[in-house]
mmCIF file of C-alpha atoms in Angstrom:
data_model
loop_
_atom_site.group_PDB
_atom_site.id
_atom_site.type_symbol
_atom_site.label_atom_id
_atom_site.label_comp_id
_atom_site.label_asym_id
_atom_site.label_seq_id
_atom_site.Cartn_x
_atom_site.Cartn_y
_atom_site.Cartn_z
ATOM 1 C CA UNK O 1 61.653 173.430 128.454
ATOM 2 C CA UNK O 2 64.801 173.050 126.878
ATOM 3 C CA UNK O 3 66.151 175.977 125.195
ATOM 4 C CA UNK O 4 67.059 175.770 121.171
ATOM 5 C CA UNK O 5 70.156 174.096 120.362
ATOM 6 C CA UNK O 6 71.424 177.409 118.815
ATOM 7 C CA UNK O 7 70.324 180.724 118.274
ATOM 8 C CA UNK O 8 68.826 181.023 114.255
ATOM 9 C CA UNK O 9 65.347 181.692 114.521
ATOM 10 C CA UNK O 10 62.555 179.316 112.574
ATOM 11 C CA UNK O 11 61.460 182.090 110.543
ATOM 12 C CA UNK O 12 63.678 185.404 109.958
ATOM 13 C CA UNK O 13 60.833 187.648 108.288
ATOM 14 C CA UNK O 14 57.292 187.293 109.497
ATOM 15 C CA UNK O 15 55.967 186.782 106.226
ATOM 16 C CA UNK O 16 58.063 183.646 105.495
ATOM 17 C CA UNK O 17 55.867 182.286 109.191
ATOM 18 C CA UNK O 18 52.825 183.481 107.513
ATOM 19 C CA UNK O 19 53.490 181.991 104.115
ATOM 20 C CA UNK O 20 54.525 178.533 105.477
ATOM 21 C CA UNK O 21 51.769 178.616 107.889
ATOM 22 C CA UNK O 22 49.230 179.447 105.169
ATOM 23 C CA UNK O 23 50.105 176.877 102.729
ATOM 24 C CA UNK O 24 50.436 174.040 105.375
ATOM 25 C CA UNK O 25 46.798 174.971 106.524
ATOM 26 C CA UNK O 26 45.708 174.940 102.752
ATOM 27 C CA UNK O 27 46.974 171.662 102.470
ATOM 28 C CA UNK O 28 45.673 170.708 105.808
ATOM 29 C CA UNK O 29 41.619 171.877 104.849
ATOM 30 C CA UNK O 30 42.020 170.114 101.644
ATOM 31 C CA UNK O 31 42.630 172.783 99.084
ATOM 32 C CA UNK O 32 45.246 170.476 97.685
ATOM 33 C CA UNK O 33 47.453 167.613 98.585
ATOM 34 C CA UNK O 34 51.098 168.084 100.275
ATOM 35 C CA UNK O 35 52.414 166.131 97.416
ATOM 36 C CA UNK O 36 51.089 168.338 94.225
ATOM 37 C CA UNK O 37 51.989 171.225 96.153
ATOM 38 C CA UNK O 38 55.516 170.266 96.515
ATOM 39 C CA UNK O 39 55.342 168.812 92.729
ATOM 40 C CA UNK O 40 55.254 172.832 91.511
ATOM 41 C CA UNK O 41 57.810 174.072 94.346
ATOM 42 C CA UNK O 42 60.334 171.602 93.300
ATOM 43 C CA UNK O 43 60.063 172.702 89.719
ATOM 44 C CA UNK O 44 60.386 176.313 90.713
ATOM 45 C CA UNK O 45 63.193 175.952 92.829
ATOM 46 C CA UNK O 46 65.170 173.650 89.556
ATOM 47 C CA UNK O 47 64.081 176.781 87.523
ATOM 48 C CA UNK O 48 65.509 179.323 89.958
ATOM 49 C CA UNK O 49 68.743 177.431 90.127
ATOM 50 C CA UNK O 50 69.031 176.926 86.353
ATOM 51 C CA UNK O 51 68.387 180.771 86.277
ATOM 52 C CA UNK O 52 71.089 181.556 88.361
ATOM 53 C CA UNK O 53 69.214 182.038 91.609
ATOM 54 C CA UNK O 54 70.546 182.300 95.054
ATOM 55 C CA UNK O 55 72.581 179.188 95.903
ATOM 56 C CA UNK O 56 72.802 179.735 99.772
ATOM 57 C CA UNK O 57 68.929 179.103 100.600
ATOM 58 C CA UNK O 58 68.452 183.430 100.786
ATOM 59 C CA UNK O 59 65.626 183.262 98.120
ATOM 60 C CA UNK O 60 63.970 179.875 99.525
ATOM 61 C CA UNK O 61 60.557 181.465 100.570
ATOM 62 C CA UNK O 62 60.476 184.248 97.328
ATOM 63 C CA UNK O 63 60.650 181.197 95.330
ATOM 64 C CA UNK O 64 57.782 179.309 97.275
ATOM 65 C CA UNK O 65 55.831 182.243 97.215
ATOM 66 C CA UNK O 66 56.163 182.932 93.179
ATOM 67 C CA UNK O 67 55.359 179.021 93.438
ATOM 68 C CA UNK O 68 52.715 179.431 95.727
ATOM 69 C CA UNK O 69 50.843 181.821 93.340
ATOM 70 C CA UNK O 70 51.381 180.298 90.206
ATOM 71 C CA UNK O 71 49.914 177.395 92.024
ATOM 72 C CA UNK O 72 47.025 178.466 93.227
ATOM 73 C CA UNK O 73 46.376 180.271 89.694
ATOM 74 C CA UNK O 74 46.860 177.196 88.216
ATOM 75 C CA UNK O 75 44.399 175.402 90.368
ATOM 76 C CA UNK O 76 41.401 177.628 90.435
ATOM 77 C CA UNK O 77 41.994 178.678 93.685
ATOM 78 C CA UNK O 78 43.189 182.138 93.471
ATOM 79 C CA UNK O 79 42.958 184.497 90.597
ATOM 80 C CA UNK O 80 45.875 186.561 89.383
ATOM 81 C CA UNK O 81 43.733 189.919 88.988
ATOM 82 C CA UNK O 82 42.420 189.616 92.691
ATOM 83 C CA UNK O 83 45.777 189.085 94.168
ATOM 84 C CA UNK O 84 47.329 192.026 92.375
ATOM 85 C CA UNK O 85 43.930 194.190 93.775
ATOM 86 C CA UNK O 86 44.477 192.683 97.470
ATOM 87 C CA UNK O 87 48.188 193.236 97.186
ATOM 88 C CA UNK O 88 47.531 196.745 96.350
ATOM 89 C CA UNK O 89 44.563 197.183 99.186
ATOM 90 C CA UNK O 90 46.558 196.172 101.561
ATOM 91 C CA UNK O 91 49.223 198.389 100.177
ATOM 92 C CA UNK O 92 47.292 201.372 100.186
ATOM 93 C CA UNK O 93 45.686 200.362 103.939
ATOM 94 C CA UNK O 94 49.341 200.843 105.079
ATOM 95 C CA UNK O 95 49.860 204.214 103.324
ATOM 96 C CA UNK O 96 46.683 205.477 104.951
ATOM 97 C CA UNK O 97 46.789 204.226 108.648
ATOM 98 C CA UNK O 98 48.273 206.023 111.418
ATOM 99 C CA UNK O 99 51.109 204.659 112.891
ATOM 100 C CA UNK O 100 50.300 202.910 115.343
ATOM 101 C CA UNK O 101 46.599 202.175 114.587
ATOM 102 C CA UNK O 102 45.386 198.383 113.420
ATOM 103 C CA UNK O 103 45.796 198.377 109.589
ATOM 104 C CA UNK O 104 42.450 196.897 108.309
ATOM 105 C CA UNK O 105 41.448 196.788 104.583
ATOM 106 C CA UNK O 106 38.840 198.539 102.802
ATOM 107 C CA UNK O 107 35.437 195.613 102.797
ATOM 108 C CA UNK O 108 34.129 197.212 100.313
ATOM 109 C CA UNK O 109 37.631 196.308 98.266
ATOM 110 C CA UNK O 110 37.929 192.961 99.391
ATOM 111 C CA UNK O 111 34.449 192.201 97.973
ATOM 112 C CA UNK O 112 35.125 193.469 94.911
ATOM 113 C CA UNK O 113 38.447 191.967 94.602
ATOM 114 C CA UNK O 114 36.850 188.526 95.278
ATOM 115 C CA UNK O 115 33.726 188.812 93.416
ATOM 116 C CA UNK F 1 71.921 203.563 113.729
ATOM 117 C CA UNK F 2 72.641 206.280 111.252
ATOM 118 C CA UNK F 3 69.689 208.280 112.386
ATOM 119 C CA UNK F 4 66.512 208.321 114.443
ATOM 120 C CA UNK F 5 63.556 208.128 112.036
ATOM 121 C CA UNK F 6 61.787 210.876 112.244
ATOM 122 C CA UNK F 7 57.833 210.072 112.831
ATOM 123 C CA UNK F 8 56.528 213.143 112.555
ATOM 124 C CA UNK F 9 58.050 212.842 108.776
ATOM 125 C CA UNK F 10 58.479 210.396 106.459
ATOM 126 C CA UNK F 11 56.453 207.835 109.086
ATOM 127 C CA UNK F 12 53.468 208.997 109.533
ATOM 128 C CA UNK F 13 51.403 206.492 108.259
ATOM 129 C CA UNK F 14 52.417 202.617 109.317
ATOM 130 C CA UNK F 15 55.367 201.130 107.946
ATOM 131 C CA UNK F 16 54.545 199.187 104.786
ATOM 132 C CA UNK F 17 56.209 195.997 104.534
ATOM 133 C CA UNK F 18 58.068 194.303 102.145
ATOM 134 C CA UNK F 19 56.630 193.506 98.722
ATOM 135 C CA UNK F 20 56.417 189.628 99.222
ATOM 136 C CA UNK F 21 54.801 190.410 102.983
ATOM 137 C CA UNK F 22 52.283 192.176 100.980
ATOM 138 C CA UNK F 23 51.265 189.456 98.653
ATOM 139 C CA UNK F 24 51.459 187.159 100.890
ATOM 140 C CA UNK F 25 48.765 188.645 102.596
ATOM 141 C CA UNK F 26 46.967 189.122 99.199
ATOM 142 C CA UNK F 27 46.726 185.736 99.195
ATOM 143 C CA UNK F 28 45.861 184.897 102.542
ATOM 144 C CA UNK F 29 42.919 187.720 102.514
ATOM 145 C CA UNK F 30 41.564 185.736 99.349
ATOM 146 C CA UNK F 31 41.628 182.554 100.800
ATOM 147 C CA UNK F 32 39.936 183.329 104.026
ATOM 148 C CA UNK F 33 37.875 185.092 102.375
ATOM 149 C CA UNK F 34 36.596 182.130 100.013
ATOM 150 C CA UNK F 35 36.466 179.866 103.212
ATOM 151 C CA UNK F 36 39.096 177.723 101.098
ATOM 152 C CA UNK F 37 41.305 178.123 104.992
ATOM 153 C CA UNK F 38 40.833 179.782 108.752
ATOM 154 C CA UNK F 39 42.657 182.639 109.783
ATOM 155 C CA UNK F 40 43.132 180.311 112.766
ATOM 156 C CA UNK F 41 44.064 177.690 111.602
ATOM 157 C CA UNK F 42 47.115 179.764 109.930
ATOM 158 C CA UNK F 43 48.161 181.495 113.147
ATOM 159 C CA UNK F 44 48.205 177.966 115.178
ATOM 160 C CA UNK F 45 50.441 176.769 112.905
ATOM 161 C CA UNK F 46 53.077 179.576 113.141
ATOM 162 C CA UNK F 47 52.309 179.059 116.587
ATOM 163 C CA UNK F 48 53.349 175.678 117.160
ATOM 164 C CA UNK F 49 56.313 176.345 114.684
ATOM 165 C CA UNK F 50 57.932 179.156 116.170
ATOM 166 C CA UNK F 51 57.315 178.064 119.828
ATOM 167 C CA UNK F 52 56.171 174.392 120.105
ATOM 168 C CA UNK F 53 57.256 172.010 117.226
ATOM 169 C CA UNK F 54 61.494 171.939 117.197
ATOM 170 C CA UNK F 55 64.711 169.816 117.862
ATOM 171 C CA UNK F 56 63.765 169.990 121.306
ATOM 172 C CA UNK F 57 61.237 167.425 120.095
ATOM 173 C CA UNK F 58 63.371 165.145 118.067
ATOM 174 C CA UNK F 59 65.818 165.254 121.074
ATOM 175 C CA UNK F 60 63.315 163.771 123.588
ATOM 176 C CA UNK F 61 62.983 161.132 120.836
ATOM 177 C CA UNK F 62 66.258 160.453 120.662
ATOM 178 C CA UNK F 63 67.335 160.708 124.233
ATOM 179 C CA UNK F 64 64.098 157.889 124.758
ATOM 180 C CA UNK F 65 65.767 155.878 122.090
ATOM 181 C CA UNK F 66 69.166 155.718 124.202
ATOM 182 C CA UNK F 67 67.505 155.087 127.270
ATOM 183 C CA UNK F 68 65.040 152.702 126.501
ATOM 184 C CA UNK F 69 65.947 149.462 124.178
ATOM 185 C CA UNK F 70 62.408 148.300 123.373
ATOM 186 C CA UNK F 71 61.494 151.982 122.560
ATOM 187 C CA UNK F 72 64.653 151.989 120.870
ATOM 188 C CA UNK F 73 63.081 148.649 118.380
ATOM 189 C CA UNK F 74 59.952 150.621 118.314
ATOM 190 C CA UNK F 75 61.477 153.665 116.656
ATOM 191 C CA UNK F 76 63.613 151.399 114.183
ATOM 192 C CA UNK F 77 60.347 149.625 113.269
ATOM 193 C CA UNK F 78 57.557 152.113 112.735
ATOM 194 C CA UNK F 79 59.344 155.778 113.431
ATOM 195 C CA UNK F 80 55.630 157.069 112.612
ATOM 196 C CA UNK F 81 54.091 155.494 115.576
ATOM 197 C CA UNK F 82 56.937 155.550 118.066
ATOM 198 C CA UNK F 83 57.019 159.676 117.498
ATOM 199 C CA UNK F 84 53.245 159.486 118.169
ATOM 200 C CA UNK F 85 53.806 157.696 121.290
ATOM 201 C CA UNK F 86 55.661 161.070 122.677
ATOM 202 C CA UNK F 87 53.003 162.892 121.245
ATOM 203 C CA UNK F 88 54.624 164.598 118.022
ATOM 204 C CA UNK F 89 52.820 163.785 114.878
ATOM 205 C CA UNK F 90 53.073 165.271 111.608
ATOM 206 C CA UNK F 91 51.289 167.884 109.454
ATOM 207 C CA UNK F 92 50.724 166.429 106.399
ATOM 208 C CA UNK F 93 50.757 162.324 107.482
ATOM 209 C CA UNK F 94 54.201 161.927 106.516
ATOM 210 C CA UNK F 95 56.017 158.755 106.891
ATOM 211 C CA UNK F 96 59.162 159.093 109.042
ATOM 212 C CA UNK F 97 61.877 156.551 109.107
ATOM 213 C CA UNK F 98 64.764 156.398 111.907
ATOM 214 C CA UNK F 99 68.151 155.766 111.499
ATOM 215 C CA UNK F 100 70.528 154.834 113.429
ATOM 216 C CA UNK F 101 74.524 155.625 113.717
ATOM 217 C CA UNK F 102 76.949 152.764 114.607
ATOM 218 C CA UNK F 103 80.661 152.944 114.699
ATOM 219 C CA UNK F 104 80.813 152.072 110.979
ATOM 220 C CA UNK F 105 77.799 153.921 110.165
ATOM 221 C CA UNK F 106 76.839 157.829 109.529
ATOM 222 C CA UNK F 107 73.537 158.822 108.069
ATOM 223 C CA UNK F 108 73.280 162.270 106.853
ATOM 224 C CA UNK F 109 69.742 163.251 105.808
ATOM 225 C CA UNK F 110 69.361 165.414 102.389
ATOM 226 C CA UNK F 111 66.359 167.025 100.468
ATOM 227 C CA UNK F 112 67.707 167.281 97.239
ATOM 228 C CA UNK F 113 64.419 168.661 95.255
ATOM 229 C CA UNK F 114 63.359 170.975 97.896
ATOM 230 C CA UNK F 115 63.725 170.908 101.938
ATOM 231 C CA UNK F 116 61.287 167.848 102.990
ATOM 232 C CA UNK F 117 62.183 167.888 106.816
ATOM 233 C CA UNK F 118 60.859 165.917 109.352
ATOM 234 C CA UNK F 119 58.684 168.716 110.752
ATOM 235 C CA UNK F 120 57.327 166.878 113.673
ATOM 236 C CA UNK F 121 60.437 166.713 115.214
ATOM 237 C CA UNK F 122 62.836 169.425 114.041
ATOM 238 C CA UNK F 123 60.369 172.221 113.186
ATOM 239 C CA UNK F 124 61.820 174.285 110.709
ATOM 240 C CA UNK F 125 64.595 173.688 108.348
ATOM 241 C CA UNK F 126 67.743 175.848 108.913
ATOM 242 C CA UNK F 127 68.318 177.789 105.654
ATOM 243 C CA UNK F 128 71.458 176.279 104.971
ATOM 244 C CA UNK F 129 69.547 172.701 104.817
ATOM 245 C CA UNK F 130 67.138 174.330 102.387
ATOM 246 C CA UNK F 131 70.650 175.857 99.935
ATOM 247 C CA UNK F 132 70.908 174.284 96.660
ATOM 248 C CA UNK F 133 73.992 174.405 97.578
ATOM 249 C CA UNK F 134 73.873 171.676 100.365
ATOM 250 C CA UNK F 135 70.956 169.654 98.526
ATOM 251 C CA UNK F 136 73.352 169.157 95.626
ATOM 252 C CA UNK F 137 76.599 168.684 97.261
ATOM 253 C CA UNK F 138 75.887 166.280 100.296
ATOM 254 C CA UNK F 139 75.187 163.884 97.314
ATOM 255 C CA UNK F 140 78.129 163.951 95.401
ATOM 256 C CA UNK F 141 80.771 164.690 98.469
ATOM 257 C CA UNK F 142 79.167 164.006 101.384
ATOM 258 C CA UNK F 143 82.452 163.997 103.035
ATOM 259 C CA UNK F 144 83.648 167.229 102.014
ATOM 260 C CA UNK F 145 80.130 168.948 103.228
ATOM 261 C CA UNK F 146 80.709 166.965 106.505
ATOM 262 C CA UNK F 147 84.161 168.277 106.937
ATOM 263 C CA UNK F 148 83.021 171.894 106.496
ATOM 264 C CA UNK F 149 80.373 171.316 109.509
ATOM 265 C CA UNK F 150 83.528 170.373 111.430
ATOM 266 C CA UNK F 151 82.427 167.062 110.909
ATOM 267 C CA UNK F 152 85.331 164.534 109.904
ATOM 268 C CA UNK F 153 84.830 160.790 110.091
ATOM 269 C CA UNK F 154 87.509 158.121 109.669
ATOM 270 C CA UNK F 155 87.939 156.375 106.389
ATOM 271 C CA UNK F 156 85.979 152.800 108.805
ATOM 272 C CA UNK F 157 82.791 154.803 108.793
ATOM 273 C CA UNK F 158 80.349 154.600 105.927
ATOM 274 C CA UNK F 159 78.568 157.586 104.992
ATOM 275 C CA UNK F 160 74.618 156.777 104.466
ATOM 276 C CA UNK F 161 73.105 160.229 102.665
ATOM 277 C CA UNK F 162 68.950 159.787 102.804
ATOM 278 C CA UNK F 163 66.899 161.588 100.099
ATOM 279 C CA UNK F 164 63.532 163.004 101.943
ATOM 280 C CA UNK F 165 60.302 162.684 99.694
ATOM 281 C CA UNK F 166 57.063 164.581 100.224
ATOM 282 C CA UNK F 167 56.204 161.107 101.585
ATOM 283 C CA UNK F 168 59.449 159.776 103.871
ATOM 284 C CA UNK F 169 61.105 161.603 106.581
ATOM 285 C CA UNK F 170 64.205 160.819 108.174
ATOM 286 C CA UNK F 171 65.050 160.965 111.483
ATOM 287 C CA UNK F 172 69.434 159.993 111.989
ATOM 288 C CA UNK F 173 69.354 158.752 115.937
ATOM 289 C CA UNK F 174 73.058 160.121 116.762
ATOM 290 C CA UNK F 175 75.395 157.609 118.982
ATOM 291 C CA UNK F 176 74.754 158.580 122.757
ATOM 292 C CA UNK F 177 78.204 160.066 123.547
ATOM 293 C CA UNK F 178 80.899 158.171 126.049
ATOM 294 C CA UNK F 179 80.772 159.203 129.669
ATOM 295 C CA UNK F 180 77.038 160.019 130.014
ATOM 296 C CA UNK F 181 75.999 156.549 131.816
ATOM 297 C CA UNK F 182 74.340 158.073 135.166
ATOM 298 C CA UNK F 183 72.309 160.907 132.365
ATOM 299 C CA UNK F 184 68.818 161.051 133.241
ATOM 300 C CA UNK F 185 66.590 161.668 130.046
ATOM 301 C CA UNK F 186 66.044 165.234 130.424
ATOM 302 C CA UNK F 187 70.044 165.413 130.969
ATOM 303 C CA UNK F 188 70.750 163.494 127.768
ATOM 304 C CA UNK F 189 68.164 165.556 125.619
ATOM 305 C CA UNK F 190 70.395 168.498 126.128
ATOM 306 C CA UNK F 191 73.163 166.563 124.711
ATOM 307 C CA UNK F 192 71.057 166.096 121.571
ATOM 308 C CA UNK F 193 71.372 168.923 118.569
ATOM 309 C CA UNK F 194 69.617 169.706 115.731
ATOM 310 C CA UNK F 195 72.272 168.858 113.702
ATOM 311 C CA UNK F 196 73.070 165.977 115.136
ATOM 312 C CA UNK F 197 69.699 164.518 114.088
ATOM 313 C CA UNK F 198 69.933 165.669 110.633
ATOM 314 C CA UNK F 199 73.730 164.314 110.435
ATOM 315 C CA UNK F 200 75.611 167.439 110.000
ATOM 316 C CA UNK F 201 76.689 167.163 113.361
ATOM 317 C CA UNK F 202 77.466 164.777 116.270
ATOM 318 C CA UNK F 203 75.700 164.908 119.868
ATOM 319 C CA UNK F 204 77.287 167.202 122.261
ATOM 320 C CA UNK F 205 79.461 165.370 124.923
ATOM 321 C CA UNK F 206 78.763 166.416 128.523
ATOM 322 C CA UNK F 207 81.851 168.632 129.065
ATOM 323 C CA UNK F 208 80.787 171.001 125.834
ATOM 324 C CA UNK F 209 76.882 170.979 126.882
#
């Protein structure tokens, strides 16, 4: 195997994998076509630039992910109050768990989050 | 360091990401959770992205192309299929289109909206591709950008600057540098950077590689 042309990683935070990863599978399962998707991203990233945003690619995946969510608000997919709950489970699951232990949410949250 | 955390402390519990890590798993948790996508199906893809799918792919493309005239044609033709052919397809069916340096010629490949990449055979976009920055200056001084990769080209050479779509993908196919006629394939694919492949760069020469 030949090693990477230089050393700059594909992903420098995890989440940005996770993010990417997650909205390519979306798109792959059918939740929504490549081409809509990028439709709202490109408009967010013209509104982060005519707001002044980072013009050295920093905030690239903040802005997808503010995209991401609008998005999926937008669509039906997702709704805003059960992403603010999960966000805060999963907060809270952190808080809670010994170091070193697997950080698992609360079902019983989840459930009601999605119900 | 400044100083050794102190777990019996302040890190007790497990260290809580950052905000957007958190939503983004907020949104992942709902998703899986609606069957709308597989938790699988997500970690593959990182997978492949951070291990399998990178310029190591678009280099055995390219170091085919110089070794091989009819899969050379083939690539020119239908860049879609001839990718297929070494096994690298894409996510989301995009169309990709190669082209080719000459003498006179240098493509340089741009997404000004956003950072539509040929993903099949570069993996990732470097964040510098995905800058406004770069998206709106390649454009308008394609030169200048060029020059500040190091890149400088003679007044003879045309500069070609492709806009990706969500739809078309391009591929540049760098000129196979001078002294590298005995190069087995493998040997040439070393020769072959990211950067030259997006345009921002040219292919290594065998005394730098």
């Amino acid at each position: 195997m030949r090693p990477p042309t230089d050393p700059e990683q594909p992903f420098t935070e995890p989440w940005h994998a996770e993010l990417f990863a997650t909205t390519h599978a979306l798109a792959r399962a059918g939740a929504f076509t490549w081409a809509d998707w990028t439709e709202t991203f490109v408009e967010a990233l013209a509104d982060d630039a005519a707001a002044g945003g980072a013009t050295d690619g920093s905030t690239y995946y903040e802005v997808w992910l503010g995209a991401l969510e609008r998005f999926l608000v937008a669509r039906g997919l997702a709704g805003s109050a059960a992403l603010d709950e999960l966000k805060q489970a999963w907060t809270d699951a952190y808080l809670t768990t010994p170091h070193g232990a697997p950080v698992e949410l609360d079902a019983g949250r989840v459930t009601g989050a999605i119900s | 360091m400044g100083h050794d955390h102190d777990h019996d402390h302040d890190h007790a519990h497990s260290l809580l990401p950052p905000e957007p890590a958190l939503r983004v798993r907020a949104i992942e948790t709902l998703l899986v959770e609606k069957g709308l996508v597989d938790r699988g199906a997500i970690d593959e893809i990182i997978d492949q992205f951070s291990n399998r799918i990178g310029p190591q792919n678009g280099a055995r493309v390219v170091a085919r192309a110089w070794t091989d005239p009819a899969y050379r044609q083939r690539l020119l033709d239908d860049a879609t299929a001839a990718i297929l052919e070494l096994g690298f397809s894409g996510l989301q069916g995009e169309h990709m289109v190669a082209v080719e340096n000459t003498d006179t010629r240098h493509n340089v490949v741009v997404c000004t909206l956003c950072s539509c990449y040929p993903w099949p055979v570069l993996g990732v976009p470097p964040v510098w591709y995905k800058s406004s920055e770069y998206r709106a200056r390649v454009v308008r001084d394609p030169r200048g950008v060029l020059a500040e990769f190091d890149l400088t080209l003679t007044d003879d050479v045309e500069v070609r600057v492709w806009d990706s779509t969500s739809e078309v993908r391009y591929l540049v196919i760098p000129r196979r540098p001078a002294d590298t006629d005995g190069m087995t394939e493998d040997e040439l694919a070393d020769l072959v950077t990211r950067d030259s492949m997006i345009g921002t760069g040219l292919a290594s020469s065998p005394a730098d590689a």
